[in-house]
Structures are given as C-alpha cells and as structure tokens.
PDB file of C-alpha atoms in Angstrom:
ATOM      1  CA  MET A   1       3.749 -18.759 -63.877  1.00 39.00           C
ATOM      2  CA  SER A   2       5.679 -17.002 -61.368  1.00 40.00           C
ATOM      3  CA  ALA A   3       4.024 -14.467 -59.872  1.00 44.00           C
ATOM      4  CA  PHE A   4       5.699 -14.447 -56.513  1.00 44.00           C
ATOM      5  CA  ASN A   5       8.262 -16.141 -54.818  1.00 41.00           C
ATOM      6  CA  ILE A   6       7.137 -17.558 -51.441  1.00 41.00           C
ATOM      7  CA  CYS A   7       9.386 -18.328 -48.123  1.00 43.00           C
ATOM      8  CA  LEU A   8       7.809 -20.086 -45.203  1.00 44.00           C
ATOM      9  CA  TYR A   9       8.023 -19.061 -41.645  1.00 45.00           C
ATOM     10  CA  ARG A  10       7.664 -15.352 -42.105  1.00 51.00           C
ATOM     11  CA  ALA A  11      10.588 -14.680 -44.381  1.00 51.00           C
ATOM     12  CA  LYS A  12      10.970 -12.028 -46.882  1.00 51.00           C
ATOM     13  CA  LEU A  13      10.094 -12.620 -50.430  1.00 49.00           C
ATOM     14  CA  SER A  14      13.224 -14.223 -52.451  1.00 52.00           C
ATOM     15  CA  LYS A  15      13.456 -15.227 -55.956  1.00 49.00           C
ATOM     16  CA  ARG A  16      15.792 -18.120 -54.622  1.00 49.00           C
ATOM     17  CA  GLN A  17      13.026 -19.778 -53.022  1.00 51.00           C
ATOM     18  CA  GLN A  18      11.184 -23.032 -54.190  1.00 48.00           C
ATOM     19  CA  HIS A  19       7.311 -23.061 -55.130  1.00 56.00           C
ATOM     20  CA  ALA A  20       7.338 -19.630 -56.410  1.00 58.00           C
ATOM     21  CA  SER A  21       4.495 -20.040 -58.815  1.00 70.00           C
ATOM     22  CA  VAL A  22       0.981 -19.469 -57.910  1.00 76.00           C
ATOM     23  CA  SER A  23      -0.232 -22.206 -59.582  1.00 79.00           C
ATOM     24  CA  TYR A  24       1.633 -24.703 -56.800  1.00 80.00           C
ATOM     25  CA  TYR A  25      -0.648 -23.130 -54.513  1.00 84.00           C
ATOM     26  CA  VAL A  26      -3.645 -23.621 -56.667  1.00 84.00           C
ATOM     27  CA  ASP A  27      -2.896 -27.098 -57.294  1.00 86.00           C
ATOM     28  CA  ARG A  28      -2.628 -27.810 -53.604  1.00 90.00           C
ATOM     29  CA  GLY A  29      -6.403 -26.721 -53.028  1.00 93.00           C
ATOM     30  CA  PHE A  30      -5.927 -23.092 -52.299  1.00 95.00           C
ATOM     31  CA  LEU A  31      -8.918 -21.236 -54.066  1.00 96.00           C
ATOM     32  CA  PRO A  32      -7.648 -18.431 -56.298  1.00 93.00           C
ATOM     33  CA  GLU A  33      -9.570 -15.846 -54.395  1.00 95.00           C
ATOM     34  CA  ALA A  34      -7.910 -16.446 -51.353  1.00 95.00           C
ATOM     35  CA  VAL A  35      -4.375 -16.538 -53.294  1.00 92.00           C
ATOM     36  CA  ILE A  36      -5.231 -13.016 -54.736  1.00 92.00           C
ATOM     37  CA  ASN A  37      -6.414 -12.269 -51.408  1.00 92.00           C
ATOM     38  CA  PHE A  38      -3.171 -12.993 -49.566  1.00 91.00           C
ATOM     39  CA  VAL A  39      -0.599 -11.824 -52.379  1.00 88.00           C
ATOM     40  CA  SER A  40      -3.203  -8.016 -52.785  1.00 88.00           C
ATOM     41  CA  LEU A  41      -2.200  -8.054 -48.677  1.00 86.00           C
ATOM     42  CA  LEU A  42       1.495  -8.509 -49.157  1.00 84.00           C
ATOM     43  CA  GLY A  43       2.520  -5.121 -50.136  1.00 81.00           C
ATOM     44  CA  TRP A  44      -0.491  -3.072 -49.849  1.00 85.00           C
ATOM     45  CA  ASN A  45      -2.114  -1.620 -46.468  1.00 81.00           C
ATOM     46  CA  PRO A  46      -6.095  -1.335 -46.698  1.00 85.00           C
ATOM     47  CA  LYS A  47      -6.043   0.917 -43.590  1.00 84.00           C
ATOM     48  CA  THR A  48      -8.508  -1.142 -42.099  1.00 83.00           C
ATOM     49  CA  THR A  49      -8.717  -4.044 -39.408  1.00 85.00           C
ATOM     50  CA  LYS A  50     -10.458  -6.147 -42.459  1.00 91.00           C
ATOM     51  CA  GLU A  51      -8.236  -9.044 -43.987  1.00 91.00           C
ATOM     52  CA  ILE A  52     -10.816 -11.199 -46.141  1.00 94.00           C
ATOM     53  CA  PHE A  53     -11.781  -9.564 -49.604  1.00 94.00           C
ATOM     54  CA  ASN A  54     -13.472 -10.778 -52.166  1.00 92.00           C
ATOM     55  CA  LEU A  55     -12.619  -9.650 -55.989  1.00 91.00           C
ATOM     56  CA  ASN A  56     -14.777  -6.982 -55.925  1.00 93.00           C
ATOM     57  CA  GLU A  57     -13.753  -5.316 -52.975  1.00 92.00           C
ATOM     58  CA  LEU A  58     -10.399  -5.772 -54.194  1.00 91.00           C
ATOM     59  CA  VAL A  59     -11.089  -3.705 -57.058  1.00 90.00           C
ATOM     60  CA  ASN A  60     -12.946  -1.122 -55.403  1.00 91.00           C
ATOM     61  CA  GLU A  61     -10.573  -0.658 -52.520  1.00 86.00           C
ATOM     62  CA  PHE A  62      -7.267  -1.358 -53.824  1.00 85.00           C
ATOM     63  CA  SER A  63      -4.956   2.106 -53.688  1.00 83.00           C
ATOM     64  CA  LEU A  64      -1.535   2.446 -54.858  1.00 84.00           C
ATOM     65  CA  GLY A  65      -1.342   5.196 -52.498  1.00 81.00           C
ATOM     66  CA  ASN A  66      -1.072   2.716 -49.840  1.00 78.00           C
ATOM     67  CA  VAL A  67       1.439   0.118 -51.572  1.00 81.00           C
ATOM     68  CA  GLN A  68       4.142  -0.158 -49.235  1.00 76.00           C
ATOM     69  CA  LYS A  69       7.976  -0.031 -50.426  1.00 73.00           C
ATOM     70  CA  GLY A  70       9.574  -2.392 -47.957  1.00 66.00           C
ATOM     71  CA  GLY A  71      10.129  -6.032 -48.599  1.00 66.00           C
ATOM     72  CA  ALA A  72       7.123  -8.316 -47.847  1.00 67.00           C
ATOM     73  CA  VAL A  73       7.174 -10.631 -45.332  1.00 71.00           C
ATOM     74  CA  VAL A  74       5.249 -14.238 -45.926  1.00 74.00           C
ATOM     75  CA  ASP A  75       3.552 -16.355 -43.338  1.00 80.00           C
ATOM     76  CA  GLU A  76       2.051 -19.533 -45.243  1.00 83.00           C
ATOM     77  CA  SER A  77      -0.076 -20.024 -41.847  1.00 88.00           C
ATOM     78  CA  ARG A  78      -2.109 -16.977 -42.613  1.00 90.00           C
ATOM     79  CA  MET A  79      -2.927 -17.747 -46.570  1.00 90.00           C
ATOM     80  CA  MET A  80      -3.988 -21.074 -45.274  1.00 93.00           C
ATOM     81  CA  TRP A  81      -6.150 -19.087 -42.386  1.00 95.00           C
ATOM     82  CA  MET A  82      -7.299 -17.086 -45.625  1.00 96.00           C
ATOM     83  CA  ASN A  83      -8.122 -19.876 -47.927  1.00 96.00           C
ATOM     84  CA  ARG A  84     -10.266 -21.251 -44.753  1.00 96.00           C
ATOM     85  CA  GLU A  85     -11.960 -17.988 -44.467  1.00 96.00           C
ATOM     86  CA  HIS A  86     -12.928 -18.151 -48.260  1.00 97.00           C
ATOM     87  CA  LEU A  87     -13.732 -21.770 -48.090  1.00 97.00           C
ATOM     88  CA  ARG A  88     -16.196 -20.979 -45.666  1.00 96.00           C
ATOM     89  CA  ARG A  89     -17.800 -18.490 -47.713  1.00 96.00           C
ATOM     90  CA  ARG A  90     -18.649 -20.468 -50.730  1.00 96.00           C
ATOM     91  CA  VAL A  91     -20.713 -22.647 -48.761  1.00 95.00           C
ATOM     92  CA  PRO A  92     -24.295 -21.275 -49.729  1.00 94.00           C
ATOM     93  CA  GLU A  93     -26.816 -20.453 -46.639  1.00 90.00           C
ATOM     94  CA  ASN A  94     -29.514 -22.588 -48.524  1.00 90.00           C
ATOM     95  CA  LEU A  95     -28.074 -25.700 -49.159  1.00 86.00           C
ATOM     96  CA  GLY A  96     -30.763 -26.760 -51.547  1.00 86.00           C
ATOM     97  CA  ILE A  97     -28.743 -24.603 -54.165  1.00 90.00           C
ATOM     98  CA  ILE A  98     -25.842 -25.720 -55.272  1.00 95.00           C
ATOM     99  CA  THR A  99     -23.791 -22.459 -56.991  1.00 96.00           C
ATOM    100  CA  ASP A 100     -21.075 -22.868 -59.348  1.00 96.00           C
ATOM    101  CA  GLU A 101     -18.343 -21.800 -56.699  1.00 96.00           C
ATOM    102  CA  TYR A 102     -19.729 -24.590 -54.216  1.00 97.00           C
ATOM    103  CA  ALA A 103     -20.172 -27.580 -57.210  1.00 97.00           C
ATOM    104  CA  GLU A 104     -16.488 -26.826 -57.653  1.00 97.00           C
ATOM    105  CA  ILE A 105     -15.717 -27.171 -53.498  1.00 97.00           C
ATOM    106  CA  ILE A 106     -18.065 -30.930 -54.146  1.00 97.00           C
ATOM    107  CA  PHE A 107     -15.968 -31.756 -57.003  1.00 97.00           C
ATOM    108  CA  ALA A 108     -12.760 -31.452 -55.145  1.00 97.00           C
ATOM    109  CA  VAL A 109     -14.170 -33.514 -52.196  1.00 97.00           C
ATOM    110  CA  GLN A 110     -15.621 -36.268 -54.213  1.00 97.00           C
ATOM    111  CA  ASN A 111     -12.017 -36.726 -56.120  1.00 96.00           C
ATOM    112  CA  ALA A 112     -10.057 -36.669 -52.888  1.00 96.00           C
ATOM    113  CA  ALA A 113     -12.289 -39.144 -51.621  1.00 96.00           C
ATOM    114  CA  LYS A 114     -12.098 -41.559 -54.425  1.00 95.00           C
ATOM    115  CA  ALA A 115      -8.570 -41.298 -54.425  1.00 94.00           C
ATOM    116  CA  THR A 116      -8.436 -42.027 -50.926  1.00 93.00           C
ATOM    117  CA  ILE A 117     -10.857 -45.088 -51.115  1.00 92.00           C
ATOM    118  CA  PRO A 118     -10.901 -46.210 -54.385  1.00 90.00           C
ATOM    119  CA  SER A 119     -13.742 -49.025 -53.678  1.00 89.00           C
ATOM    120  CA  LEU A 120     -15.976 -45.838 -52.757  1.00 90.00           C
ATOM    121  CA  SER A 121     -19.802 -46.163 -54.258  1.00 89.00           C
ATOM    122  CA  GLY A 122     -21.326 -43.192 -56.220  1.00 90.00           C
ATOM    123  CA  ALA A 123     -24.058 -42.880 -53.472  1.00 91.00           C
ATOM    124  CA  MET A 124     -21.307 -41.964 -50.795  1.00 93.00           C
ATOM    125  CA  VAL A 125     -20.181 -38.924 -53.069  1.00 94.00           C
ATOM    126  CA  ASN A 126     -23.382 -38.156 -54.452  1.00 94.00           C
ATOM    127  CA  GLU A 127     -23.366 -34.215 -55.241  1.00 96.00           C
ATOM    128  CA  LYS A 128     -26.307 -33.882 -52.791  1.00 94.00           C
ATOM    129  CA  ARG A 129     -25.519 -35.745 -50.352  1.00 95.00           C
ATOM    130  CA  LEU A 130     -21.883 -33.873 -50.137  1.00 96.00           C
ATOM    131  CA  ALA A 131     -23.740 -30.611 -50.338  1.00 95.00           C
ATOM    132  CA  LYS A 132     -25.391 -31.023 -46.976  1.00 93.00           C
ATOM    133  CA  LEU A 133     -22.270 -33.076 -45.247  1.00 94.00           C
ATOM    134  CA  ILE A 134     -19.684 -30.264 -46.053  1.00 96.00           C
ATOM    135  CA  PRO A 135     -20.759 -27.822 -43.679  1.00 94.00           C
ATOM    136  CA  ALA A 136     -20.302 -30.379 -41.127  1.00 91.00           C
ATOM    137  CA  VAL A 137     -16.768 -30.698 -41.065  1.00 94.00           C
ATOM    138  CA  VAL A 138     -15.565 -27.440 -43.267  1.00 95.00           C
ATOM    139  CA  GLU A 139     -14.711 -25.839 -40.013  1.00 92.00           C
ATOM    140  CA  HIS A 140     -11.958 -28.198 -39.615  1.00 93.00           C
ATOM    141  CA  VAL A 141      -9.731 -28.131 -43.119  1.00 96.00           C
ATOM    142  CA  ASP A 142      -7.529 -25.722 -44.832  1.00 96.00           C
ATOM    143  CA  VAL A 143      -8.382 -26.835 -48.112  1.00 97.00           C
ATOM    144  CA  ALA A 144     -11.441 -28.603 -49.695  1.00 97.00           C
ATOM    145  CA  ALA A 145      -9.579 -31.569 -50.453  1.00 97.00           C
ATOM    146  CA  GLU A 146      -8.975 -32.599 -46.973  1.00 97.00           C
ATOM    147  CA  ILE A 147     -12.713 -33.324 -46.400  1.00 97.00           C
ATOM    148  CA  GLY A 148     -12.216 -36.534 -48.977  1.00 96.00           C
ATOM    149  CA  THR A 149      -9.139 -37.718 -47.129  1.00 95.00           C
ATOM    150  CA  ASN A 150      -9.217 -36.526 -43.550  1.00 95.00           C
ATOM    151  CA  PHE A 151     -12.929 -38.117 -42.725  1.00 93.00           C
ATOM    152  CA  PRO A 152     -13.206 -41.647 -44.450  1.00 90.00           C
ATOM    153  CA  PHE A 153     -15.880 -42.461 -42.176  1.00 88.00           C
ATOM    154  CA  LEU A 154     -18.071 -40.292 -43.822  1.00 92.00           C
ATOM    155  CA  PHE A 155     -17.711 -42.167 -47.014  1.00 92.00           C
ATOM    156  CA  SER A 156     -17.939 -45.953 -45.641  1.00 85.00           C
ATOM    157  CA  ASP A 157     -20.813 -47.807 -44.036  1.00 81.00           C
ATOM    158  CA  PRO A 158     -19.743 -48.504 -40.127  1.00 78.00           C
ATOM    159  CA  ASP A 159     -18.481 -51.717 -38.734  1.00 77.00           C
ATOM    160  CA  LEU A 160     -21.027 -53.010 -36.327  1.00 76.00           C
ATOM    161  CA  SER A 161     -18.956 -56.397 -36.636  1.00 80.00           C
ATOM    162  CA  SER A 162     -16.994 -55.839 -33.733  1.00 80.00           C
ATOM    163  CA  ASP A 163     -18.129 -56.948 -29.645  1.00 83.00           C
ATOM    164  CA  ALA A 164     -18.029 -53.519 -28.918  1.00 76.00           C
ATOM    165  CA  ALA A 165     -20.469 -52.315 -31.389  1.00 76.00           C
ATOM    166  CA  SER A 166     -22.690 -55.458 -30.851  1.00 79.00           C
ATOM    167  CA  THR A 167     -22.994 -54.436 -27.627  1.00 77.00           C
ATOM    168  CA  PHE A 168     -23.404 -50.624 -27.868  1.00 71.00           C
ATOM    169  CA  LEU A 169     -26.476 -51.318 -30.527  1.00 73.00           C
ATOM    170  CA  SER A 170     -27.875 -54.313 -28.472  1.00 75.00           C
ATOM    171  CA  SER A 171     -28.432 -52.268 -25.222  1.00 70.00           C
ATOM    172  CA  PHE A 172     -30.817 -49.776 -27.481  1.00 67.00           C
ATOM    173  CA  TRP A 173     -33.127 -52.638 -28.188  1.00 68.00           C
ATOM    174  CA  GLY A 174     -36.690 -52.030 -28.275  1.00 69.00           C
ATOM    175  CA  THR A 175     -35.852 -48.066 -27.778  1.00 69.00           C
ATOM    176  CA  PRO A 176     -37.454 -45.828 -30.618  1.00 71.00           C
ATOM    177  CA  SER A 177     -34.585 -44.672 -33.228  1.00 72.00           C
ATOM    178  CA  THR A 178     -35.778 -41.080 -33.155  1.00 75.00           C
ATOM    179  CA  MET A 179     -35.287 -41.153 -29.096  1.00 77.00           C
ATOM    180  CA  ILE A 180     -31.737 -42.597 -29.580  1.00 76.00           C
ATOM    181  CA  LEU A 181     -30.974 -40.067 -32.358  1.00 80.00           C
ATOM    182  CA  SER A 182     -32.480 -37.200 -30.452  1.00 82.00           C
ATOM    183  CA  ASN A 183     -30.229 -37.817 -27.579  1.00 81.00           C
ATOM    184  CA  LEU A 184     -27.152 -38.715 -29.141  1.00 83.00           C
ATOM    185  CA  ILE A 185     -27.504 -35.636 -30.727  1.00 85.00           C
ATOM    186  CA  LYS A 186     -28.095 -33.665 -27.902  1.00 86.00           C
ATOM    187  CA  GLY A 187     -25.041 -35.212 -25.739  1.00 85.00           C
ATOM    188  CA  LEU A 188     -22.413 -34.565 -29.071  1.00 88.00           C
ATOM    189  CA  SER A 189     -23.595 -31.120 -29.470  1.00 88.00           C
ATOM    190  CA  GLU A 190     -22.784 -30.184 -25.997  1.00 88.00           C
ATOM    191  CA  ILE A 191     -19.186 -31.486 -26.140  1.00 88.00           C
ATOM    192  CA  LYS A 192     -17.152 -28.319 -26.445  1.00 87.00           C
ATOM    193  CA  GLU A 193     -14.688 -27.952 -29.604  1.00 83.00           C
ATOM    194  CA  ALA A 194     -11.313 -28.359 -27.381  1.00 84.00           C
ATOM    195  CA  ASP A 195     -12.910 -31.702 -26.123  1.00 87.00           C
ATOM    196  CA  TRP A 196     -14.065 -33.321 -29.292  1.00 85.00           C
ATOM    197  CA  ASN A 197     -11.683 -36.335 -29.159  1.00 84.00           C
ATOM    198  CA  PRO A 198     -12.448 -40.064 -29.311  1.00 82.00           C
ATOM    199  CA  PRO A 199     -12.138 -40.461 -25.451  1.00 87.00           C
ATOM    200  CA  THR A 200     -14.451 -37.555 -24.738  1.00 88.00           C
ATOM    201  CA  ILE A 201     -16.891 -38.765 -27.559  1.00 88.00           C
ATOM    202  CA  LYS A 202     -16.737 -42.271 -26.513  1.00 84.00           C
ATOM    203  CA  LYS A 203     -17.854 -41.344 -22.637  1.00 86.00           C
ATOM    204  CA  GLU A 204     -20.553 -38.987 -23.529  1.00 84.00           C
ATOM    205  CA  LEU A 205     -21.975 -42.031 -25.894  1.00 79.00           C
ATOM    206  CA  LYS A 206     -21.755 -44.371 -22.852  1.00 77.00           C
ATOM    207  CA  VAL A 207     -23.676 -41.732 -20.152  1.00 76.00           C
ATOM    208  CA  ARG A 208     -26.307 -41.274 -23.282  1.00 72.00           C
ATOM    209  CA  ASN A 209     -26.540 -44.983 -23.693  1.00 66.00           C
ATOM    210  CA  GLN A 210     -27.199 -45.214 -19.752  1.00 65.00           C
ATOM    211  CA  ILE A 211     -29.960 -42.720 -19.694  1.00 54.00           C
ATOM    212  CA  GLU A 212     -31.704 -44.371 -22.067  1.00 52.00           C
ATOM    213  CA  SER A 213     -31.313 -47.333 -20.438  1.00 48.00           C
TER     214      SER A 213
END
C-alpha cells in the first residue's frame, strides 16, 4: 500500500524514493497512530503549536481549509519523535491494568527480547513483569522493540562470578538488604540524565558502598 513517498533528511516527497509504503514503517515498529499523526501534518496546518494528535482529535480538528498546496517536506527524525510521544501515551498510569494498547507494546517487547536472547526464560518476559518494567526505559527508545534489543541486562540474571562483583557484594556483608537497596536507589536517582553512563554509575555505586561501610 503506497500511501506516501518519503525521503529522509528533510526532502520533498518523491515517487522515486524507496520505502514509500506505510506498512514499511509499521513493520519497523512505528505505531499506526504515530504514522497517521505524522502524515496528517505533512500538508495540514492545525493553526496551533500542538503536534501530537490522537485519531479522534484529528477527526474533530482536521479541516481541508488548512491544507497547504506546496510540496511537503519530510523529516524522519520528527516522525521518530512523534512515535516516542505516542509510545509513552500507551503506558497507562495504573500499571495494574493492562489495556489492549499497552498489551501490544508488551507483545512487541516480548518478541524482540526472545529474538535477541533465544535462551530467554518465560519468567523474564512475563506480561506482568514487563508491564512494570517498560515505563522505566520507555523514554530511551524510539520504538517498543528496542526495549527488548537494547537492554539485554533486563532479561537475564546478573553475572556475579567476576572478581569485581564478588568484592562489591562482600563489602555489604551483614548490612540489611533493604538499607542497601534504599541507599543505591537514592544515589542512582540523583544522577542527571546527561551523566547517565557506566563510569558515572560505577562511581556512584562505589560512593554508596563506602557510605554503607
């Protein structure tokens, strides 16, 4: 189904460009509502700074009178941004209730994780577990499947056999686990997003380790 022809890097639409099918983007993990939102704004001006619309909002607010005649300029990075916004909207406030839309996200994560880690145990991709896990990382992905491919440590038990792990664990010997966890959470939550990287995290863990010791 060739619904629109897309050229990356802010180019005008062209029939000669590849990946002209909407299904191509859906297959890549873009949400249908994000694709519709993106396409609707290619030639329509909503006369507002608002850019994220669900289907009902588009039906109510779309007007042919605001459709532009000039050629549309396409930017896939903007489409990715829209998909991220719609992806977040699918995460319910009450994680105890798995909506149909959220179940689709969970299913995409399950499939991606299983493809990335063939020996994955079913417990690691249990629906209820993923429902609580996804909100923690959804801000860092463009499509749902990336949660299953980009964060393999979420789906496997940690390797505690290394010397570094043994030293780290032994330093907490005799300290209540609740106190350790509370202190680590506090320290990690204070790390700014721009500084969220392995060296900073490792440094913070060492600092918290010294506090407990």
